[in-house]
Short mmCIF file of C-alpha atoms in Angstrom, two decimals:
data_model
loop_
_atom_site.label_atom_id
_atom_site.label_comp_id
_atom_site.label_asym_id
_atom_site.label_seq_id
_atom_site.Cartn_x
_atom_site.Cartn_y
_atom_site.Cartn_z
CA UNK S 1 -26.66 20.61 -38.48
CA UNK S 2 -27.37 20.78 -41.92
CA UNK S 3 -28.91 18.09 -44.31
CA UNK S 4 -29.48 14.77 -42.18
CA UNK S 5 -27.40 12.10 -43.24
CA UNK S 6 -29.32 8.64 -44.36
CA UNK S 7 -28.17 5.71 -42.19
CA UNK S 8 -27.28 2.19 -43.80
CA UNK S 9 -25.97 -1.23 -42.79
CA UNK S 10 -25.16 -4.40 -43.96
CA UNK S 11 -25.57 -6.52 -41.07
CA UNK S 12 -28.46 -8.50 -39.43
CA UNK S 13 -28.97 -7.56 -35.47
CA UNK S 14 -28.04 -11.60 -35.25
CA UNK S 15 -24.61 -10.54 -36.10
CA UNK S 16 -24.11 -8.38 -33.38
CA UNK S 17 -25.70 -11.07 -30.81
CA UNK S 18 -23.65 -13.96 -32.45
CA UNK S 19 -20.66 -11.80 -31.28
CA UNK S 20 -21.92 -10.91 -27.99
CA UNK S 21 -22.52 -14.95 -26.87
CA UNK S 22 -19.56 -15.61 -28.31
CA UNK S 23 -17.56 -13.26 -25.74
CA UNK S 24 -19.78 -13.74 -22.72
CA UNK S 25 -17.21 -16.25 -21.17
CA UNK S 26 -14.60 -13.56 -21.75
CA UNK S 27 -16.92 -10.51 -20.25
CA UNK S 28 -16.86 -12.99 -17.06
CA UNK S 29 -13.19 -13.64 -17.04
CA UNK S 30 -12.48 -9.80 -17.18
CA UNK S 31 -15.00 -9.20 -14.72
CA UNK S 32 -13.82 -11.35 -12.93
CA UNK S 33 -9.98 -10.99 -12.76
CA UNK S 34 -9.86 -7.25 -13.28
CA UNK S 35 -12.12 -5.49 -11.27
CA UNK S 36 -10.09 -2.17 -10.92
CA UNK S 37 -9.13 -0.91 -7.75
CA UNK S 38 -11.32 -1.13 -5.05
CA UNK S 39 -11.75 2.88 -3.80
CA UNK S 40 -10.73 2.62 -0.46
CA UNK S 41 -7.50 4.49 1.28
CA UNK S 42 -3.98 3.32 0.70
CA UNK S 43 -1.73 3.39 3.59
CA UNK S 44 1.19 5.55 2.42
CA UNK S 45 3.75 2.96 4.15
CA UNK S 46 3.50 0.50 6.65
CA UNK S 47 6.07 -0.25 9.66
CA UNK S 48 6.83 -3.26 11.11
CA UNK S 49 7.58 -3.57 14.58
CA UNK S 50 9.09 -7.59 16.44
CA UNK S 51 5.81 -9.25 17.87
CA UNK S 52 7.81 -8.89 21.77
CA UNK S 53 8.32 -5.24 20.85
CA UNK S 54 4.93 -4.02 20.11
CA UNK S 55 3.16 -2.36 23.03
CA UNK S 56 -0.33 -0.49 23.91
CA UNK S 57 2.32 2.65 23.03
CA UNK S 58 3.76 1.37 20.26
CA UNK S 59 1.99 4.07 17.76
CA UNK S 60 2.31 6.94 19.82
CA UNK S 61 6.41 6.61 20.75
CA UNK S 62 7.07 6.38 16.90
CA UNK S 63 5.02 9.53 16.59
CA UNK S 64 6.70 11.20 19.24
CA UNK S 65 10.52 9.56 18.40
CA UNK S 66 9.48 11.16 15.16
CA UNK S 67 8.74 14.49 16.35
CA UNK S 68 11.90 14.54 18.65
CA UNK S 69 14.09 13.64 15.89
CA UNK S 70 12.54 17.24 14.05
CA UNK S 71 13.03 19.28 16.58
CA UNK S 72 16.65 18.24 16.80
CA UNK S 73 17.97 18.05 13.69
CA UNK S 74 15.18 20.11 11.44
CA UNK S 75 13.86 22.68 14.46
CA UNK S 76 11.91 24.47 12.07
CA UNK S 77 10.28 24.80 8.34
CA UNK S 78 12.93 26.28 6.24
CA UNK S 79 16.29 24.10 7.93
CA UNK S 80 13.98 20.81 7.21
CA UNK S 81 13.07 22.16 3.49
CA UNK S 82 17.13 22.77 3.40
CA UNK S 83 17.73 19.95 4.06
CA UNK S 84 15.97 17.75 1.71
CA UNK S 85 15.53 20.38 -1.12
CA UNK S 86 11.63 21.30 -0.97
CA UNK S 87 11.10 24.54 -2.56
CA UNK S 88 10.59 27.44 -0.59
CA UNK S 89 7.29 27.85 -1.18
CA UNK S 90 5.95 24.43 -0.23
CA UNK S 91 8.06 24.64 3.06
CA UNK S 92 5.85 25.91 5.29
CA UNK S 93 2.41 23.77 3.94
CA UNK S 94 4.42 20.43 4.17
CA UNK S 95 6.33 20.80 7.66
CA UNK S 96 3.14 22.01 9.14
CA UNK S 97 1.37 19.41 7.61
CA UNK S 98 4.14 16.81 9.01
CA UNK S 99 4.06 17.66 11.98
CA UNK S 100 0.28 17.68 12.46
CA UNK S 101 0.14 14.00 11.08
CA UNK S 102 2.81 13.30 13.46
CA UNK S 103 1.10 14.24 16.47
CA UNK S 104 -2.20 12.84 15.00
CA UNK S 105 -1.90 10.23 13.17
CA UNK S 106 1.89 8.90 13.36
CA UNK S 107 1.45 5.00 11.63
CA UNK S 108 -0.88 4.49 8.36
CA UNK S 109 -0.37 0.66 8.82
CA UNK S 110 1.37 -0.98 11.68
CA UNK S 111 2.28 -5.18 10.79
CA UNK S 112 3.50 -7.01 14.20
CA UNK S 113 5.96 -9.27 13.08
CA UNK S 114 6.27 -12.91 13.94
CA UNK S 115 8.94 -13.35 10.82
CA UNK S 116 12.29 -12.04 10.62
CA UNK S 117 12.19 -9.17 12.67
CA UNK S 118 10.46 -11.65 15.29
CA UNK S 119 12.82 -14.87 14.52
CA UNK S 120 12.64 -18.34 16.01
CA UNK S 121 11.28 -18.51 19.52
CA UNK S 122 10.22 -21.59 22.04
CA UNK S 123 6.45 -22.75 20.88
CA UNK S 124 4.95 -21.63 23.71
CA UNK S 125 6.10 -17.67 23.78
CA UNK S 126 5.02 -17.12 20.44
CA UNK S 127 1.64 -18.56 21.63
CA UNK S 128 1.57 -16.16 24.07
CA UNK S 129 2.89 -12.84 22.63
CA UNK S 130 0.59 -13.52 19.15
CA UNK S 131 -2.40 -14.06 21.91
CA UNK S 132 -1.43 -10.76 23.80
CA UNK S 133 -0.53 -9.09 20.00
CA UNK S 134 -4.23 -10.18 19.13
CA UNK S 135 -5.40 -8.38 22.65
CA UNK S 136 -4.05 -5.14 22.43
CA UNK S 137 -5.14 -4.73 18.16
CA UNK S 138 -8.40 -4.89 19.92
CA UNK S 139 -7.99 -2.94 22.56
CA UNK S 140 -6.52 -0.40 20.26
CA UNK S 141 -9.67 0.06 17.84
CA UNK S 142 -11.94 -0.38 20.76
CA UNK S 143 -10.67 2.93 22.58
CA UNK S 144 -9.43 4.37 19.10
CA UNK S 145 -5.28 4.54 19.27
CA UNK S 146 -5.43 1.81 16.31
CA UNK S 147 -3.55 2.58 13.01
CA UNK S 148 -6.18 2.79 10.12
CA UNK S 149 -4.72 -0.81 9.39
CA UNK S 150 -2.93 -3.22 11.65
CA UNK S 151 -2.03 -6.65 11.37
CA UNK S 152 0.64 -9.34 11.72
CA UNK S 153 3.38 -10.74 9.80
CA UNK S 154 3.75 -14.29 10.02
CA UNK S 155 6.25 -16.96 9.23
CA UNK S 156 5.93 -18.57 5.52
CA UNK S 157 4.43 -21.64 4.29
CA UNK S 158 7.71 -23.04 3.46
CA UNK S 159 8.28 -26.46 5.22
CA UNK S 160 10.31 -25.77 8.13
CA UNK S 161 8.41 -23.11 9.50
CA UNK S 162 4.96 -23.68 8.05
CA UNK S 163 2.98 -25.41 11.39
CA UNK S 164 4.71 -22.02 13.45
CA UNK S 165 3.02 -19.68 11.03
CA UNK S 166 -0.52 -21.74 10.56
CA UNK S 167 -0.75 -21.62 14.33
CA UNK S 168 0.25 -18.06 14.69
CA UNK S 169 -1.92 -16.81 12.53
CA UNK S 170 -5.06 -18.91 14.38
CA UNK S 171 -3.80 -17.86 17.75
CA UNK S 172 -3.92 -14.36 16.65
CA UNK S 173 -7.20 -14.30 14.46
CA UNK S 174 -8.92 -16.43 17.38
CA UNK S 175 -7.71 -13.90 19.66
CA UNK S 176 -9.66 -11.28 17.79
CA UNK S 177 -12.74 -13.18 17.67
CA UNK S 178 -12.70 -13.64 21.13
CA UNK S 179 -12.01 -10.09 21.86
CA UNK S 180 -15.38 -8.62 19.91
CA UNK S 181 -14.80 -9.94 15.77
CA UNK S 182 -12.23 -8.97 12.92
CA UNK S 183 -11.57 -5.06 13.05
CA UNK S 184 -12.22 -3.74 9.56
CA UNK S 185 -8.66 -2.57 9.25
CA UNK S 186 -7.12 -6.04 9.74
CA UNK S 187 -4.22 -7.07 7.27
CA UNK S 188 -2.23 -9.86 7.42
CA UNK S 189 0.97 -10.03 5.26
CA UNK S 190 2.33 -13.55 3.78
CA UNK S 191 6.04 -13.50 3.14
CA UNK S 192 8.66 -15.57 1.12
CA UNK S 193 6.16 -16.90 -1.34
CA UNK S 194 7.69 -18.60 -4.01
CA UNK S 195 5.36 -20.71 -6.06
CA UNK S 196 1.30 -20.04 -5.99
CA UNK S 197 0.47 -23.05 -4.39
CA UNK S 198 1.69 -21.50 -0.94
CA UNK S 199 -0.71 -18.95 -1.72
CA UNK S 200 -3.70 -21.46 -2.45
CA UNK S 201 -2.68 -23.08 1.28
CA UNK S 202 -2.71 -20.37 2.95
CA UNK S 203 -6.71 -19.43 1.54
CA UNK S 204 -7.44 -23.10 2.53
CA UNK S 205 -6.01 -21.91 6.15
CA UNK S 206 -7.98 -19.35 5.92
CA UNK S 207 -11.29 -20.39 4.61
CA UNK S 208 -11.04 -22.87 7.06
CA UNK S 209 -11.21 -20.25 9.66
CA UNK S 210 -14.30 -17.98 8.38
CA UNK S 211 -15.86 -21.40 8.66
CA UNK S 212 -15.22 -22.67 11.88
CA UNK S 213 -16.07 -18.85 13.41
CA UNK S 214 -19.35 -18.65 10.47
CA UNK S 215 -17.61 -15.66 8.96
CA UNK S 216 -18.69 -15.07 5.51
CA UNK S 217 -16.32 -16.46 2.72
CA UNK S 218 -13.78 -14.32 2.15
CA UNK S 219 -14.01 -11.77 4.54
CA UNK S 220 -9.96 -12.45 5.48
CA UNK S 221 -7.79 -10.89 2.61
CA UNK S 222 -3.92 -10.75 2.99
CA UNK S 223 -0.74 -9.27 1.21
CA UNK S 224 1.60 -11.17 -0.47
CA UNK S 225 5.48 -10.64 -0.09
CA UNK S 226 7.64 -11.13 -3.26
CA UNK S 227 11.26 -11.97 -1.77
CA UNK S 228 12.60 -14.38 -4.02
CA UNK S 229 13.54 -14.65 -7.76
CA UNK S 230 11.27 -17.32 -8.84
CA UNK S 231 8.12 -15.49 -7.40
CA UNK S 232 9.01 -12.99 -10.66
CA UNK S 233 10.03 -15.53 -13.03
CA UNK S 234 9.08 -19.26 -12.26
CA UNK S 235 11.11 -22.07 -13.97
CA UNK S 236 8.59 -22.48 -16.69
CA UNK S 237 9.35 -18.64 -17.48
CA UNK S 238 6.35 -17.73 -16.88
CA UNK S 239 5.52 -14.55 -14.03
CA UNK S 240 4.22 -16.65 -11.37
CA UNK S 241 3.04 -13.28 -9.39
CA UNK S 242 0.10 -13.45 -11.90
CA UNK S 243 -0.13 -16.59 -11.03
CA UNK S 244 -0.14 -15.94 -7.01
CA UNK S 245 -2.86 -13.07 -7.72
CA UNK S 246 -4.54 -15.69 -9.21
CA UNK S 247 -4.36 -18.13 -6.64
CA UNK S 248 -5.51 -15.76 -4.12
CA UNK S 249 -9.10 -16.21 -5.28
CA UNK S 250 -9.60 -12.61 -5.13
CA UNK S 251 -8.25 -12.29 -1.08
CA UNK S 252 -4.89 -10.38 -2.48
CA UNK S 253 -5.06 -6.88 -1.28
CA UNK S 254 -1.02 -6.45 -2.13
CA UNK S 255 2.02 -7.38 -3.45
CA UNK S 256 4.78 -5.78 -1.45
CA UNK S 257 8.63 -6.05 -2.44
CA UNK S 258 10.99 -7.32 -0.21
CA UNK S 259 13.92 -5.02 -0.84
CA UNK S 260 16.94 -6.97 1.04
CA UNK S 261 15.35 -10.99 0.81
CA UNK S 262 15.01 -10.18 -2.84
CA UNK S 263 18.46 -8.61 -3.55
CA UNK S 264 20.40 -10.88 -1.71
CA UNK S 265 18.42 -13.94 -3.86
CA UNK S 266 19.61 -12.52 -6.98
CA UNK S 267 23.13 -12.40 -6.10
CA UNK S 268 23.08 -8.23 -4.98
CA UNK S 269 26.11 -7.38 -2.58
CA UNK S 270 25.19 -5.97 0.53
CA UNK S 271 26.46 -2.79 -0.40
CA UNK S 272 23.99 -2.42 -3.28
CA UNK S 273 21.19 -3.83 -1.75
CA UNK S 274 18.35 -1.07 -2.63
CA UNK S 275 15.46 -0.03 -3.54
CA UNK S 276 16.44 1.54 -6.64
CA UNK S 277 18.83 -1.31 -7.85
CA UNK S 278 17.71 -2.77 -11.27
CA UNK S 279 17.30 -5.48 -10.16
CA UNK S 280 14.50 -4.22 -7.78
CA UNK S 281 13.37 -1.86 -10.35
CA UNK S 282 13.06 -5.23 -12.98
CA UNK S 283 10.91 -6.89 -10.33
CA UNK S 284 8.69 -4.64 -9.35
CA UNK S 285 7.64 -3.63 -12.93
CA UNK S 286 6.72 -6.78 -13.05
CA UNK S 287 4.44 -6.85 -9.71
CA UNK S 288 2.76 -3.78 -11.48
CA UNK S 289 2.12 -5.24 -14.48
CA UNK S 290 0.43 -7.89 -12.97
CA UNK S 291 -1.40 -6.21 -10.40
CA UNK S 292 -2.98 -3.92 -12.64
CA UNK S 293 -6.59 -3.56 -13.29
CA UNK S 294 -7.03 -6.79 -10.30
CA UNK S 295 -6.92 -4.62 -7.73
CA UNK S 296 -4.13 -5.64 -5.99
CA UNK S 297 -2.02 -2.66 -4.73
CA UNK S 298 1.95 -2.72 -5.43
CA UNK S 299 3.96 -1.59 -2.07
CA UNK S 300 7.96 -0.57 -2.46
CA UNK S 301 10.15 -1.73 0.16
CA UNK S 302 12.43 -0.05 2.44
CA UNK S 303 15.87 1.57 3.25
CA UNK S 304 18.35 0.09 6.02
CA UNK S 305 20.18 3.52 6.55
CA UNK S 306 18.83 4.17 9.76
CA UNK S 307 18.80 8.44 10.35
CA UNK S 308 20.61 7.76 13.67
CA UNK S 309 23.71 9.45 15.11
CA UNK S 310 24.74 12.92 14.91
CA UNK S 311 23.08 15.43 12.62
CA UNK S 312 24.72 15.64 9.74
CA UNK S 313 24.46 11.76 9.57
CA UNK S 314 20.89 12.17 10.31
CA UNK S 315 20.24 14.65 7.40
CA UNK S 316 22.38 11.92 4.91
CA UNK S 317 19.85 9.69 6.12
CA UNK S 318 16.39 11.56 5.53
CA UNK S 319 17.78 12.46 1.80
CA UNK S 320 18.29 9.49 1.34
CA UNK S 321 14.85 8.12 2.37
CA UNK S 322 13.17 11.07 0.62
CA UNK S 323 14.87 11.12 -2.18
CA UNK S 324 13.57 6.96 -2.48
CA UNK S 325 9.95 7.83 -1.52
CA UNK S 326 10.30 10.69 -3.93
CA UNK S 327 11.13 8.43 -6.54
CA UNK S 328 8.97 5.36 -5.89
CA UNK S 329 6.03 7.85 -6.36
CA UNK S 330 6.79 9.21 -9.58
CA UNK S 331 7.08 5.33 -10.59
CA UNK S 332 3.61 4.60 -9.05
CA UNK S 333 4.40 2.70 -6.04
CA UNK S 334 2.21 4.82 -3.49
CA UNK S 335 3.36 2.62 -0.39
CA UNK S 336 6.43 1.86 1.55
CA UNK S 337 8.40 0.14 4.43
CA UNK S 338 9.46 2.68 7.34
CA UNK S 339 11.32 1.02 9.88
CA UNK S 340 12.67 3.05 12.29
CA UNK S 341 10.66 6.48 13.97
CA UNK S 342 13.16 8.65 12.18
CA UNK S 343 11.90 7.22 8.56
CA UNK S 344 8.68 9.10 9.52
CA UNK S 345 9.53 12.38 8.88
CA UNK S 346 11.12 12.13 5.34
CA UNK S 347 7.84 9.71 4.59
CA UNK S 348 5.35 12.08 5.20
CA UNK S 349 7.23 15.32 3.37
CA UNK S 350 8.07 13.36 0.73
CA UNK S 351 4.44 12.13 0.15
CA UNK S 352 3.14 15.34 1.01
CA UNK S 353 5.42 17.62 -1.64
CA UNK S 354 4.70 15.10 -4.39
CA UNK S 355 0.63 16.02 -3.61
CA UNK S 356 0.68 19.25 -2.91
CA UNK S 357 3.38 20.57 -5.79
CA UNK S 358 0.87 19.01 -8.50
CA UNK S 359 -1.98 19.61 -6.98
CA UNK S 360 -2.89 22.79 -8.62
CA UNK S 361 -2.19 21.56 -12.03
CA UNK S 362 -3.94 18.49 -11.62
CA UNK S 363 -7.04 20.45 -10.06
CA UNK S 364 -6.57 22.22 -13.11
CA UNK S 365 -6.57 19.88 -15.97
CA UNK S 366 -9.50 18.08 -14.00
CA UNK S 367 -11.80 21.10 -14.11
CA UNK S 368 -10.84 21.61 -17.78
CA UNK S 369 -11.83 17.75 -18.97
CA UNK S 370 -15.11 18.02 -16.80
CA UNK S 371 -15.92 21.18 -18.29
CA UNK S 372 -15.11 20.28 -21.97
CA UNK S 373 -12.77 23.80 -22.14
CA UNK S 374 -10.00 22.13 -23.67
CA UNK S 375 -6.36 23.70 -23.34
CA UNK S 376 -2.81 22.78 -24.23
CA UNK S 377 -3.19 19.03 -22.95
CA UNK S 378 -5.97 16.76 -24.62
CA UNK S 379 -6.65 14.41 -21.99
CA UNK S 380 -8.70 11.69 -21.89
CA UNK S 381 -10.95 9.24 -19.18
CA UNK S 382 -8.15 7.30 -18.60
CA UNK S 383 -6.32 10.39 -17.62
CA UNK S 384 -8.97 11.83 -16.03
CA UNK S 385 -8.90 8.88 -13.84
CA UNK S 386 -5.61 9.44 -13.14
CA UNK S 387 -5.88 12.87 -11.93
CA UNK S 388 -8.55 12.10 -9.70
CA UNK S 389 -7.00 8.88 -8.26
CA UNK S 390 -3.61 11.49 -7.83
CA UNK S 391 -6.09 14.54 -5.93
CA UNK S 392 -7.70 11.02 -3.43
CA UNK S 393 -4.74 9.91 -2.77
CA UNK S 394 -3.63 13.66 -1.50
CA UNK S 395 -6.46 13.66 0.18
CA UNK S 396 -6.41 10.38 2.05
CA UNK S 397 -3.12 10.98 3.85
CA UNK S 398 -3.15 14.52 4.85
CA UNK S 399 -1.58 16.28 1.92
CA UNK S 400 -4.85 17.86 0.80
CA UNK S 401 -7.87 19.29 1.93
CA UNK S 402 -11.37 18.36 0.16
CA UNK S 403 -12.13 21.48 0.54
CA UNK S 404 -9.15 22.97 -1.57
CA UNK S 405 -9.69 20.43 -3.99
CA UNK S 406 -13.25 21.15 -4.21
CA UNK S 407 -12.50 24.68 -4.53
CA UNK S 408 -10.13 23.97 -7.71
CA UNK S 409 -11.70 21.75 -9.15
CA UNK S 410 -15.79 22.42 -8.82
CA UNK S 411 -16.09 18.19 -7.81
CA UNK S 412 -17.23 16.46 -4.51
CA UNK S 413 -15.62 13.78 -2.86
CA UNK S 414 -18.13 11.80 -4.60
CA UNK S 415 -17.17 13.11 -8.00
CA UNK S 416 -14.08 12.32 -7.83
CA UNK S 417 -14.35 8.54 -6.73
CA UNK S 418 -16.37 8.19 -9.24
CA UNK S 419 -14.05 9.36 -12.04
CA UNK S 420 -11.27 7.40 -9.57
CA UNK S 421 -13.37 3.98 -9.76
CA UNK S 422 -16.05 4.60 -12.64
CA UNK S 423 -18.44 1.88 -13.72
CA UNK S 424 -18.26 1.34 -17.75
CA UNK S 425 -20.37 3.37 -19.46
CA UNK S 426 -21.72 5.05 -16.15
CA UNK S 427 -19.74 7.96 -15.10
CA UNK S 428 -22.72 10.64 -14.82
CA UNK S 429 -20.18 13.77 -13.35
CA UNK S 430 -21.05 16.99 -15.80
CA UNK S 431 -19.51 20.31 -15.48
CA UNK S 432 -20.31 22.42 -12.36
#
């Protein structure tokens, strides 16, 4: 290395520790409120189906609607790649692959809804079908038909329907106790939030629970629905959905948007009411913003073309809902709303092109930072972060196979969660 180099300073070592106490109150805070994502598996989309509605085969008619709906309209790889414009070589990988998931694994995430898609109903029938909803989610991961997550939707904490959704969401969570405990997939999904004192009720409602049953303290986490203006921009001008995260005491797993609540309180004309309106594209920048780094997860909303009717209506439909998903990826919004069995189809190929076209040069720019080798990209951890959050995400929902990616890249499963999640300073991955 050549001559050694004498080292000098200037400063004491009570410099350095002055500094240090001086920030410890901040090291909490950003401990605290930005703990980075939390590792586990993203449902690509989740589908709502009326509390009455919901039965013990619920999960499998949407797969098989789903599957029905493909052999109709799309019979076969290259007419369904034709259709929505995948490129002929990723035809055959991402219909098989669609139509595996579909006859394994139909619904990610499955909310019963008790809200709009359930509506106002006598006291005692919503006591009884959230009762009998809370039977058969147990029922369902005790003889293993359950979606990886399942849950209810109930009604807000605005004043009018507040008591409805407090009980609700105690008949169904009691239910569940009494059935065997809290499955580990539970979510429950609070909607119409406007100011973050709903959100602060509706932890007292539930710390109140994990009390009465001795749960331990914030075991119960739930979503939070953004559906009105002045859950973006309060009237102080401030973003209360920082706020809401806030408020959430660290029980937010998600802020999902509310496509058609949200355009239509903005002043959106039914005709334009979208996904990829500006206005929805304004407000869920700012969900991102303020989810990241908390590790609260953004979710997109969903279409109201319904791929219904005769084919070529069908196949307006499905590019439609691809092109959508296709586009809410590329903007980093990994989850959906799917609403209808024929959304199912266009979900999955959509999610599965976007993984499997870049998954060869993400495998590839992976190996290269791991290995030091350089090339015509100069990435760095934060990108490498990326890359492996991009190849887990593949991974998760059927897209890719660990062992492909391990064969591209040289990295475990373990490898790459820790260059998805890494502790500072510890990331201890070297080069195969």
């Amino acid at each position: 290395m050549g001559q050694q180099e004498k080292v000098a300073t200037s400063l004491a070592g009570a410099v350095s520790e002055e500094i240090s106490a001086s920030l410890t109150a901040v090291d909490a805070e950003l401990a605290r409120r930005y703990p980075g994502d939390p590792g586990t598996r993203q449902p690509v989309h989740t589908v709502y189906v009326p509390g009455d509605v919901f039965e013990p085969g619920t999960l499998r008619s949407w797969g098989d609607q789903a599957l029905a709906a493909l052999d109709e309209h799309a019979p076969d790889a290259s007419s369904f790649a034709a259709v929505l414009g995948i490129p002929e070589e990723l035809a055959g990988p991402v219909h098989d692959r669609v139509r595996a998931k579909l006859e394994r694994e139909p619904v990610e995430d499955l909310r019963i809804d008790f809200e709009d898609g359930y509506g106002p109903r006598p006291d005692t029938e919503e006591d009884e079908v959230a009762a009998r909803a809370a039977r058969l989610v147990s029922e369902a991961y005790a003889n293993g038909t359950a979606a990886p997550y399942m849950g209810i939707r109930m009604k807000c904490m605005e004043a009018g329907v507040r008591d409805r959704g407090i009980r609700t969401t105690d008949v169904f969570l009691t239910g569940l106790m009494e059935a065997g405990g809290l499955p580990e997939g539970l979510v429950l999904t609070l909607p119409k939030v406007t100011y973050p004192e709903q959100v602060t009720a509706f932890v007292q409602l539930l710390e109140a629970f994990e009390k009465a049953h001795g749960l331990d303290a914030g075991r119960i986490g739930f979503e939070i629905q953004i559906e009105t203006s002045q859950s973006i921009l309060a009237a102080d001008g401030t973003a209360a959905v920082a706020r809401m995260i806030d408020a959430a005491r660290g029980r937010a797993t998600g802020l999902h948007y509310g496509t058609f609540d949200y355009s239509a309180c903005v002043g959106v004309s039914a005709a334009y009411q979208a996904s990829d309106h500006p206005a929805a594209d304004h407000a869920k920048a700012v969900m991102q913003v303020a989810a990241a780094g908390t590790g609260v997860r953004v979710s997109d909303g969903s279409t109201n073309v319904l791929p219904v009717g005769p084919t070529a209506q069908v196949h307006e439909a499905w590019r439609l809902h691809y092109g959508l998903t296709r586009r809410a990826l590329a903007r980093a919004y990994y989850q959906g709303w799917d609403m209808h069995p024929g959304h199912l189809p266009t979900r999955y190929a959509a999610v599965y092109a976007f993984y499997r076209e870049g998954l060869e040069p993400a495998a590839a720019r992976l190996a290269a930072y791991v290995a030091k080798a350089g090339g015509d990209v100069m990435d760095e951890p934060a990108t490498a972060k990326a890359l492996s959050g991009y190849l887990l995400r593949g991974i998760d929902c059927g897209a890719l196979d660990t062992a492909e990616v391990a064969r591209l890249t040289g990295l475990t499963r373990a490898d790459l969660d820790a260059f998805a999640s890494p502790r500072r300073g510890d990331l201890t991955v070297t080069a195969p």
